[in-house]
């Protein structure tokens, strides 16, 4: 199912949740809406689901206008951050709900409903929980039941609002992989909202980065990570060192000192220099582009993270260096960015 | 499990630990955080118990003692008196009308307040509490001013020969007014806490508005609703002030049980008076037990799944 969003605008009082948003979602995609809180991602999702109505704009699902239909008529599966399972129903009845409320003329027989629920519980690997109640389940189990419930109506689109937001880190990782493989299996067009960049990059085929009600960039995880379109995206995705610089006639200055990096084709004016933490090469004092003193070194995982106070400024930055490189607090080092981006501020 | 509950359990555990620390501190001869001597603790508890006995238990005992003062036969004779039967019938009828209407109104008001955002919401919530803060006599008077012969609707009612005051409609109206807050008050916090997500889930799964209400909303609030209905009923049957103003005290016609108790008492028919009062006292006791059970249910059910 293809979803087209055109010129979507939505305001809550004076707060602009969506500001003229355009987006096309292709059939079978697994799309992530990524952004900080208040960026409008959940509002966009809820408008597509029919749980919210826009002030202006159009949403079409497979060429048909969605806005003229209520949420129940759109055949959209919605998964809530806090599960929203029916607390007084067993797991089985929760999953069966969408089938039981169908109009009598198209409602399945009791046997067919039972078979379908069984099939869905098998799909989410929780058939053994059928008789339990939601408050007897763990967070991860609840979310999988919520997903099974949404899938029961054979939705044309699956929408997930921060599906793993309320879960602890380990369960969240497991569910991410599980969601990916589930999507591979059922191939239903899916959109999920998240503020967790790692989640978006790891799970989605395509990522839409949003901020303040606008789409900042759309692309594959690799594209948005390697080629961020602007300062916001660079700062939001991946861990970056961010330095305020001044560009004047093809020269970059940090405070008073000029930096020996190319600035071809940059517009003069106050700008921001972005370097990924692992892209900052640490060398002996005097080498590189920036100088600084190591304040602190912490070692974990495949890297060591050094906090470096830059010379001639009161700014300290964090860089990731290989573990075998010798770094001690007090060392004076030279820093050279392997890759960097400069955006006008 | 909700955070509050976890916190509560944590608190219980913490206080249990403190008790242990107290004991060990005392054993070591140190002064623990709780320094009151045992005697003081006993005295304080005794005062509380005595107060309760004097002001709650004793009057209740007196009611039943007086009612049965001349034996069981006289007690039941007093209750089967036509006037008493008429008062019981009227009380039950008024309670049935006001409880069912307040159930409906309370449910609608709570639904509107809990599930929608609109300007003036806080004002509406305070307005719902109005009957609690106004003296019942004033509530009754309001209806006299509205429906009395010289009242706002008086001429219209007289023209169409409709009797509101000194009749069932007036008594029911006054009772509805004073008991309005119970159901709404019981439901608003519950519905606000439960939010709208389950309803949204139901709607996105294709349920109609009615299906959503009967299959999702109502089951979630049933204990709270019952709790509100229970308190509403107790007050509706026991209301004196507002009803007294609008009833007209017509014997065998517009006297409810509380009014009859007063009339009989004023006429020195103590046994009959206390016999009717004992029915109201029993209603109170049953309400108390049911309320305790419901509160326990509510505690278990309003917690997030």
XYZ file of C-alpha atoms in Angstrom:
650
model
C 0.000 0.000 0.000
C 1.348 3.377 -0.946
C 0.726 6.298 1.369
C 0.920 9.858 0.119
C 1.034 12.790 2.489
C 0.603 16.228 0.907
C 1.008 19.676 2.511
C -0.037 18.391 5.898
C -0.413 21.094 8.545
C -1.569 20.737 12.121
C -1.606 23.164 15.005
C -2.416 22.621 18.680
C -3.283 26.088 19.919
C -0.240 28.155 18.994
C 2.046 25.129 18.773
C 2.780 24.042 15.214
C 2.958 20.254 15.254
C 3.175 19.785 11.482
C 4.262 22.458 9.059
C 3.492 21.685 5.413
C 4.749 18.107 5.408
C 5.092 16.064 2.197
C 5.962 12.395 2.249
C 5.530 9.336 0.059
C 5.734 5.884 1.570
C 6.143 2.999 -0.837
C 4.550 -0.430 -0.740
C 6.143 -2.793 1.780
C 8.450 -0.196 3.250
C 9.540 -0.210 6.872
C 9.857 3.480 7.520
C 11.072 5.248 10.654
C 9.906 8.710 11.664
C 12.804 9.952 13.747
C 12.999 13.170 15.720
C 13.132 14.737 19.163
C 9.946 15.090 21.214
C 7.706 17.801 19.825
C 8.973 17.269 16.286
C 5.536 16.237 15.048
C 6.325 12.607 14.267
C 3.604 11.142 16.468
C 1.072 13.674 15.173
C 1.878 12.625 11.607
C 1.416 8.968 12.547
C -1.876 9.647 14.316
C -3.204 11.601 11.339
C -2.409 8.698 9.022
C -4.190 6.382 11.486
C -7.253 8.635 11.693
C -6.847 9.338 15.414
C -6.163 13.009 14.661
C -7.316 15.308 11.888
C -5.052 17.823 10.103
C -5.864 21.521 9.714
C -4.899 21.365 6.064
C -3.433 18.902 3.589
C -4.263 15.499 2.225
C -3.483 11.896 3.029
C -4.134 9.191 0.469
C -3.768 5.464 0.915
C -3.433 3.682 -2.431
C -4.752 6.741 -4.223
C -7.890 6.934 -2.063
C -8.388 9.884 0.226
C -7.980 8.682 3.812
C -9.275 11.819 5.488
C -12.845 11.162 4.370
C -12.784 7.921 6.348
C -12.785 7.323 10.081
C -10.026 5.408 11.833
C -12.063 2.214 11.866
C -12.616 2.260 8.104
C -8.982 2.720 7.151
C -7.839 -0.805 8.011
C -4.788 0.507 9.749
C -3.131 -1.390 12.561
C -1.965 0.897 15.344
C 0.446 -0.070 18.096
C 0.682 2.297 21.067
C 3.732 3.138 23.119
C 2.019 2.047 26.319
C 0.407 -0.961 24.608
C -3.189 0.120 25.360
C -4.230 -3.494 25.796
C -7.771 -3.939 27.065
C -7.062 -4.542 30.725
C -10.205 -6.474 31.498
C -9.810 -8.943 28.609
C -7.585 -11.971 28.348
C -4.775 -11.984 25.809
C -6.920 -14.130 23.543
C -9.867 -11.710 23.690
C -7.556 -8.755 23.134
C -6.313 -10.245 19.882
C -9.831 -11.342 18.909
C -11.322 -7.877 19.533
C -10.902 -6.534 16.007
C -12.564 -9.648 14.587
C -15.447 -9.658 17.059
C -16.501 -6.054 16.449
C -16.876 -6.519 12.706
C -20.369 -6.000 11.281
C -22.336 -9.218 11.419
C -22.479 -9.761 7.670
C -18.691 -9.987 7.320
C -17.868 -11.308 10.777
C -16.041 -14.626 10.836
C -17.486 -17.647 12.599
C -16.360 -18.326 16.160
C -14.205 -21.222 14.937
C -12.570 -19.058 12.286
C -11.893 -16.314 14.851
C -10.300 -18.845 17.205
C -8.122 -20.202 14.426
C -7.014 -16.746 13.371
C -6.160 -15.678 16.944
C -4.205 -18.882 17.440
C -2.307 -18.209 14.227
C -1.457 -14.651 15.348
C -0.361 -15.747 18.808
C 1.887 -18.292 17.124
C 3.257 -15.552 14.913
C 4.273 -13.479 17.932
C 5.367 -16.679 19.699
C 3.108 -16.153 22.689
C 0.389 -18.782 22.183
C 1.031 -20.062 25.718
C -0.181 -16.758 27.179
C -3.663 -16.841 25.628
C -5.545 -17.070 28.947
C -3.490 -14.513 30.851
C -4.501 -10.920 31.482
C -2.391 -7.954 30.375
C -1.236 -7.117 33.909
C 0.304 -10.585 34.173
C 2.606 -10.000 31.204
C 6.007 -8.369 30.901
C 6.384 -5.193 28.861
C 7.889 -7.005 25.894
C 5.110 -9.595 25.905
C 2.439 -6.896 26.090
C 3.883 -5.108 23.103
C 3.959 -8.294 21.052
C 0.320 -8.971 21.993
C -0.537 -5.395 20.996
C 1.090 -6.103 17.640
C -0.821 -9.359 17.212
C -4.048 -7.491 18.032
C -3.273 -4.853 15.401
C -2.480 -7.539 12.814
C -5.745 -9.403 13.473
C -7.720 -7.059 11.233
C -5.294 -7.723 8.362
C -4.310 -4.064 8.212
C -3.193 -2.488 4.970
C -0.694 -0.452 6.952
C 0.948 -0.994 10.310
C 1.660 2.087 12.413
C 3.767 1.873 15.553
C 4.076 4.790 17.960
C 7.342 4.511 19.905
C 6.719 0.783 20.109
C 9.754 0.024 22.254
C 9.887 3.292 24.175
C 8.576 1.879 27.446
C 10.807 -1.190 27.459
C 14.181 -1.735 29.050
C 17.311 -1.713 26.898
C 17.804 -5.450 26.504
C 14.193 -6.252 25.616
C 14.165 -3.301 23.255
C 17.124 -4.742 21.304
C 15.472 -8.149 21.056
C 12.201 -6.696 19.870
C 13.916 -4.592 17.224
C 15.369 -7.662 15.578
C 12.109 -9.445 15.981
C 10.180 -6.593 14.343
C 12.593 -6.602 11.389
C 12.190 -10.296 10.800
C 8.438 -10.069 11.290
C 8.269 -7.347 8.668
C 10.292 -9.515 6.302
C 7.753 -12.270 6.848
C 4.501 -10.321 6.463
C 5.679 -7.449 4.241
C 2.994 -5.004 5.294
C 3.794 -1.320 4.775
C 4.912 -0.142 8.196
C 5.754 3.179 9.790
C 7.197 3.469 13.254
C 7.912 6.540 15.313
C 10.994 6.757 17.465
C 13.269 9.293 19.099
C 16.019 6.688 19.326
C 18.318 7.113 16.339
C 19.959 3.734 16.850
C 16.567 2.086 16.658
C 15.656 3.966 13.488
C 18.948 3.218 11.753
C 18.940 -0.424 12.740
C 15.345 -1.354 11.960
C 14.094 0.857 9.138
C 14.676 0.607 5.385
C 14.246 4.336 5.190
C 14.449 7.067 7.787
C 12.561 10.358 7.868
C 14.238 12.848 10.190
C 11.847 15.446 11.606
C 12.263 18.580 13.672
C 9.774 21.271 14.687
C 7.023 19.954 12.472
C 9.152 19.734 9.346
C 10.940 16.946 7.530
C 14.667 17.669 7.626
C 15.862 14.709 5.594
C 14.619 11.470 4.094
C 16.917 8.628 3.136
C 18.292 5.197 3.862
C 20.027 4.782 7.227
C 23.407 4.978 5.479
C 22.455 8.157 3.635
C 21.262 10.057 6.679
C 24.239 8.923 8.717
C 26.960 9.534 6.118
C 25.445 12.495 4.303
C 23.390 14.497 6.733
C 21.561 17.260 4.898
C 21.952 19.933 7.521
C 23.271 20.839 10.955
C 20.194 19.461 12.742
C 20.453 16.022 11.167
C 24.194 15.836 11.762
C 23.755 16.810 15.382
C 20.821 14.479 15.949
C 22.088 11.345 14.251
C 25.307 9.757 15.404
C 27.485 11.219 18.100
C 29.178 14.331 16.817
C 31.651 16.906 17.998
C 30.122 20.276 17.303
C 32.278 23.416 17.167
C 31.091 26.959 16.451
C 33.299 28.391 13.710
C 33.434 31.462 11.502
C 33.820 31.119 7.736
C 35.356 34.118 5.953
C 36.421 33.981 2.317
C 37.153 30.270 2.205
C 38.871 30.217 5.564
C 37.586 28.607 8.745
C 38.345 30.175 12.124
C 37.693 28.793 15.566
C 37.715 31.752 17.919
C 40.763 33.733 16.852
C 42.803 30.937 15.352
C 42.420 29.850 11.746
C 41.905 26.124 11.116
C 43.860 24.399 8.383
C 40.896 22.704 6.742
C 39.443 23.206 3.316
C 36.332 25.341 3.175
C 35.734 25.462 -0.553
C 32.335 26.562 -1.620
C 31.179 27.559 1.846
C 29.120 30.644 2.464
C 30.811 33.180 4.720
C 29.344 33.734 8.145
C 28.940 31.995 11.483
C 28.886 28.235 10.961
C 29.116 24.905 12.724
C 31.839 22.341 12.256
C 30.723 18.749 12.759
C 33.067 15.819 13.209
C 32.026 12.303 14.242
C 33.760 11.288 17.443
C 35.593 8.414 15.795
C 36.595 10.611 12.848
C 38.852 12.786 15.001
C 42.379 11.464 14.629
C 44.626 11.930 17.673
C 48.314 12.668 16.965
C 51.344 14.101 18.744
C 51.325 17.642 19.984
C 51.763 20.162 17.187
C 50.329 17.899 14.486
C 46.806 18.154 13.086
C 44.402 21.060 13.037
C 43.434 21.506 16.675
C 45.492 21.316 19.851
C 44.325 20.231 23.256
C 45.090 18.625 26.590
C 43.633 15.248 27.577
C 41.560 15.620 30.750
C 40.158 12.168 31.214
C 40.228 8.805 29.463
C 37.581 6.113 29.835
C 37.919 2.724 28.229
C 34.983 0.549 27.252
C 34.021 -1.578 24.304
C 36.192 -1.326 21.207
C 37.262 2.284 21.825
C 38.600 4.595 24.469
C 36.803 7.870 24.964
C 39.013 10.838 25.746
C 37.859 14.209 26.954
C 40.113 16.868 25.468
C 40.218 20.523 26.463
C 40.971 22.578 23.343
C 43.791 25.064 23.532
C 42.777 28.681 23.139
C 39.173 28.136 24.086
C 37.218 26.946 27.049
C 35.596 24.087 25.191
C 36.131 20.407 25.925
C 35.256 17.738 23.358
C 34.887 13.971 23.555
C 36.621 11.815 20.988
C 36.742 8.092 20.373
C 40.258 6.749 19.783
C 41.350 3.160 19.127
C 42.126 1.283 22.332
C 45.726 0.532 21.453
C 46.621 4.203 21.176
C 48.373 5.458 24.295
C 46.485 8.318 25.885
C 46.865 9.597 29.419
C 45.359 12.521 31.239
C 47.667 15.489 30.916
C 48.935 14.589 27.406
C 49.034 17.436 24.943
C 47.714 16.157 21.621
C 47.077 17.350 18.079
C 43.695 16.562 16.513
C 42.882 16.114 12.834
C 39.401 15.381 11.512
C 39.369 12.596 8.931
C 35.901 13.615 7.756
C 34.013 16.724 8.669
C 31.069 18.810 7.602
C 30.498 22.533 7.921
C 26.977 23.944 7.926
C 25.952 27.564 8.141
C 24.619 28.216 11.628
C 2.431 -2.657 38.034
C 2.149 1.077 38.429
C 4.942 3.207 39.750
C 2.790 4.378 42.654
C 2.251 0.862 43.754
C 5.926 0.030 43.534
C 6.628 3.134 45.585
C 4.038 2.142 48.123
C 5.496 -1.305 48.469
C 8.922 0.294 48.822
C 7.568 2.489 51.584
C 6.061 -0.443 53.420
C 9.339 -2.315 53.169
C 11.231 0.740 54.374
C 8.983 1.226 57.384
C 9.335 -2.460 58.209
C 13.080 -1.990 58.214
C 12.729 1.060 60.443
C 10.749 -0.969 62.943
C 13.565 -3.448 63.033
C 16.067 -0.671 63.517
C 13.913 0.722 66.328
C 13.909 -2.533 68.179
C 17.621 -3.019 67.863
C 18.239 0.601 68.841
C 16.112 0.120 71.935
C 17.882 -3.113 72.772
C 21.204 -1.312 72.606
C 19.889 1.363 74.947
C 19.897 4.047 72.244
C 16.992 6.373 71.724
C 15.196 5.386 68.531
C 13.395 7.818 66.194
C 10.102 6.941 67.927
C 10.389 8.159 71.494
C 6.808 8.078 72.835
C 6.485 5.813 75.853
C 4.185 2.851 75.498
C 1.684 4.432 77.886
C 1.235 7.479 75.645
C 0.653 5.307 72.602
C -2.008 3.305 74.438
C -3.638 6.481 75.735
C -3.848 8.044 72.295
C -5.362 4.915 70.791
C -7.820 4.638 73.672
C -8.999 8.210 73.212
C -9.628 7.581 69.524
C -11.554 4.385 70.214
C -13.628 5.998 72.976
C -14.497 8.925 70.759
C -15.648 6.556 68.042
C -17.715 4.568 70.519
C -19.365 7.645 71.940
C -20.210 9.343 68.669
C -20.736 6.479 66.222
C -21.370 3.140 67.847
C -23.478 4.295 70.799
C -26.061 6.207 68.699
C -26.364 3.222 66.396
C -26.979 0.918 69.330
C -29.521 3.350 70.759
C -31.446 3.362 67.473
C -31.872 -0.404 67.523
C -32.461 -0.538 71.304
C -35.256 2.022 71.062
C -36.756 0.330 68.015
C -37.022 -2.995 69.819
C -37.835 -1.463 73.239
C -41.363 -2.888 73.256
C -40.570 -6.138 71.540
C -40.330 -7.495 68.033
C -44.074 -7.527 67.473
C -44.478 -3.809 68.074
C -41.426 -3.166 65.871
C -42.932 -4.952 62.873
C -46.362 -3.478 63.541
C -44.805 -0.018 63.362
C -43.143 -0.870 60.049
C -46.331 -2.282 58.510
C -48.322 0.825 59.341
C -49.742 2.266 56.053
C -47.894 5.551 56.608
C -44.596 3.764 57.124
C -45.161 1.569 54.067
C -46.000 4.595 51.957
C -42.835 6.347 53.144
C -40.731 3.278 52.305
C -42.322 3.037 48.862
C -41.765 6.731 48.159
C -38.158 6.594 49.361
C -37.402 3.602 47.146
C -39.096 5.233 44.165
C -37.253 8.536 44.613
C -33.960 6.700 45.049
C -34.589 4.630 41.927
C -35.375 7.736 39.851
C -32.507 9.875 41.118
C -29.909 7.104 41.060
C -30.702 6.063 37.518
C -30.757 9.631 36.215
C -27.581 10.543 38.077
C -25.959 7.396 36.755
C -26.642 8.630 33.247
C -25.762 12.292 33.894
C -22.681 11.403 35.942
C -21.426 9.043 33.279
C -21.879 11.623 30.529
C -20.278 14.413 32.570
C -17.328 12.254 33.596
C -16.870 11.054 30.027
C -16.856 14.602 28.691
C -14.450 15.838 31.333
C -12.063 12.921 31.280
C -11.829 12.217 27.563
C -12.027 15.635 25.930
C -10.194 18.919 26.227
C -12.280 22.086 26.156
C -12.163 25.576 27.644
C -13.972 25.970 30.950
C -13.275 22.392 32.032
C -12.003 23.349 35.503
C -15.063 25.500 35.999
C -17.323 22.609 35.089
C -15.542 20.327 37.560
C -16.092 22.849 40.370
C -19.703 23.285 39.301
C -20.305 19.560 39.691
C -19.237 19.904 43.330
C -21.721 22.690 43.990
C -24.437 20.486 45.552
C -21.834 19.339 48.110
C -20.982 22.856 49.176
C -24.518 24.226 49.350
C -26.706 23.548 52.383
C -29.415 21.020 51.385
C -32.080 23.402 52.698
C -30.939 25.997 50.177
C -31.030 23.351 47.446
C -34.633 22.661 48.344
C -35.487 26.343 48.452
C -34.100 26.812 44.958
C -36.739 24.431 43.682
C -39.454 26.223 45.630
C -38.338 29.465 43.985
C -38.354 27.814 40.575
C -41.525 25.732 40.739
C -43.556 27.341 43.555
C -46.832 29.166 42.892
C -44.978 32.483 42.823
C -41.899 30.873 41.302
C -40.287 31.219 37.902
C -42.163 28.328 36.268
C -45.112 28.610 38.683
C -47.693 30.209 36.362
C -46.812 27.872 33.503
C -47.159 24.804 35.723
C -50.427 26.043 37.211
C -51.805 26.663 33.725
C -51.017 23.132 32.614
C -52.063 21.627 35.915
C -48.680 20.102 36.607
C -47.819 19.481 40.235
C -44.080 19.668 40.964
C -43.803 20.962 44.496
C -45.329 18.920 47.337
C -45.363 15.922 45.002
C -43.068 13.221 43.638
C -41.443 15.387 40.867
C -40.280 17.998 43.377
C -38.893 15.427 45.794
C -37.126 13.635 42.952
C -35.690 16.896 41.571
C -34.332 17.977 44.958
C -32.836 14.541 45.538
C -31.236 14.473 42.072
C -29.707 17.853 42.776
C -28.128 16.951 46.097
C -26.873 13.555 44.897
C -25.579 14.620 41.519
C -21.851 14.743 42.379
C -21.463 11.152 43.616
C -21.294 9.269 40.327
C -19.399 11.984 38.441
C -16.937 12.392 41.324
C -16.245 8.673 41.496
C -15.670 8.398 37.747
C -13.725 11.526 36.774
C -10.388 10.641 38.435
C -10.692 7.023 37.340
C -11.407 7.884 33.720
C -8.755 10.576 33.661
C -6.184 8.115 34.917
C -7.168 5.504 32.362
C -6.856 7.984 29.506
C -8.177 7.446 26.004
C -5.692 4.985 24.560
C -7.809 1.883 24.969
C -10.701 3.649 23.248
C -8.405 4.746 20.441
C -7.168 1.189 20.083
C -10.744 -0.085 19.907
C -11.703 2.495 17.279
C -8.680 1.778 15.129
C -9.603 -1.916 15.309
C -12.917 -1.021 13.701
C -15.226 -0.822 16.739
C -18.133 1.613 16.553
C -18.703 4.236 19.247
C -21.257 2.080 21.044
C -19.122 -1.041 20.795
C -16.198 0.900 22.212
C -18.300 2.143 25.111
C -19.856 -1.180 26.048
C -16.845 -3.394 25.393
C -13.980 -1.182 26.539
C -14.990 1.901 28.537
C -17.766 0.477 30.685
C -15.949 -2.692 31.815
C -12.980 -0.537 32.814
C -15.025 1.721 35.067
C -17.644 -0.700 36.358
C -16.379 -0.835 39.952
C -15.972 2.925 40.141
C -19.440 3.344 38.698
C -20.903 0.936 41.239
C -19.112 2.784 44.012
C -20.616 6.088 42.898
C -24.073 4.545 42.572
C -23.827 3.074 46.058
C -22.979 6.388 47.706
C -25.556 8.176 45.561
C -28.207 5.704 46.661
C -27.329 6.014 50.336
C -27.623 9.774 50.171
C -30.794 9.684 48.070
C -32.556 7.510 50.630
C -31.221 9.446 53.591
C -31.663 13.006 52.319
C -33.609 15.161 54.766
C -33.033 18.896 54.301
C -33.754 19.460 50.624
C -36.634 16.987 50.580
C -38.139 18.498 53.723
C -38.435 21.888 52.005
C -40.146 20.613 48.834
C -42.181 17.709 50.191
C -44.966 19.501 52.085
C -45.088 16.601 54.599
C -48.418 15.258 53.344
C -49.045 12.138 55.390
C -49.063 8.888 53.504
C -48.281 10.773 50.306
C -45.121 12.898 50.277
C -43.282 11.743 53.374
C -40.041 9.911 52.779
C -38.475 7.769 55.480
C -36.263 10.475 57.022
C -39.218 12.869 57.135
C -41.435 10.244 58.728
C -38.807 9.579 61.397
C -38.945 13.223 62.419
C -42.741 13.460 62.374
C -43.187 10.291 64.438
C -40.551 11.454 66.889
C -42.224 14.828 67.313
C -45.456 13.005 68.045
C -43.756 10.949 70.796
C -44.186 7.704 68.849
C -40.636 6.682 69.749
C -40.850 3.028 68.825
C -42.331 3.728 65.404
C -39.855 6.528 64.834
C -36.842 4.393 65.736
C -38.210 1.422 63.818
C -38.148 3.456 60.601
C -34.787 4.912 61.629
C -33.430 1.404 62.116
C -34.140 0.677 58.440
C -32.059 3.684 57.460
C -29.338 2.585 59.881
C -29.294 -0.853 58.295
C -29.022 0.735 54.880
C -26.005 2.624 56.182
C -24.372 -0.533 57.512
C -24.946 -2.424 54.270
C -23.591 0.547 52.338
C -20.508 0.594 54.543
C -19.753 -3.077 53.933
C -20.394 -2.805 50.189
C -18.243 0.327 50.046
C -15.330 -1.452 51.715
C -15.572 -4.344 49.273
C -15.809 -2.022 46.287
C -12.862 0.053 47.436
C -10.764 -3.081 47.530
C -11.906 -3.992 44.015
C -11.159 -0.486 42.810
C -7.652 -0.606 44.223
C -7.019 -3.744 42.230
C -8.636 -2.601 39.039
C -7.690 0.977 38.358
C -4.030 0.070 38.181
C -2.568 0.154 34.724
C -2.359 -3.255 33.123
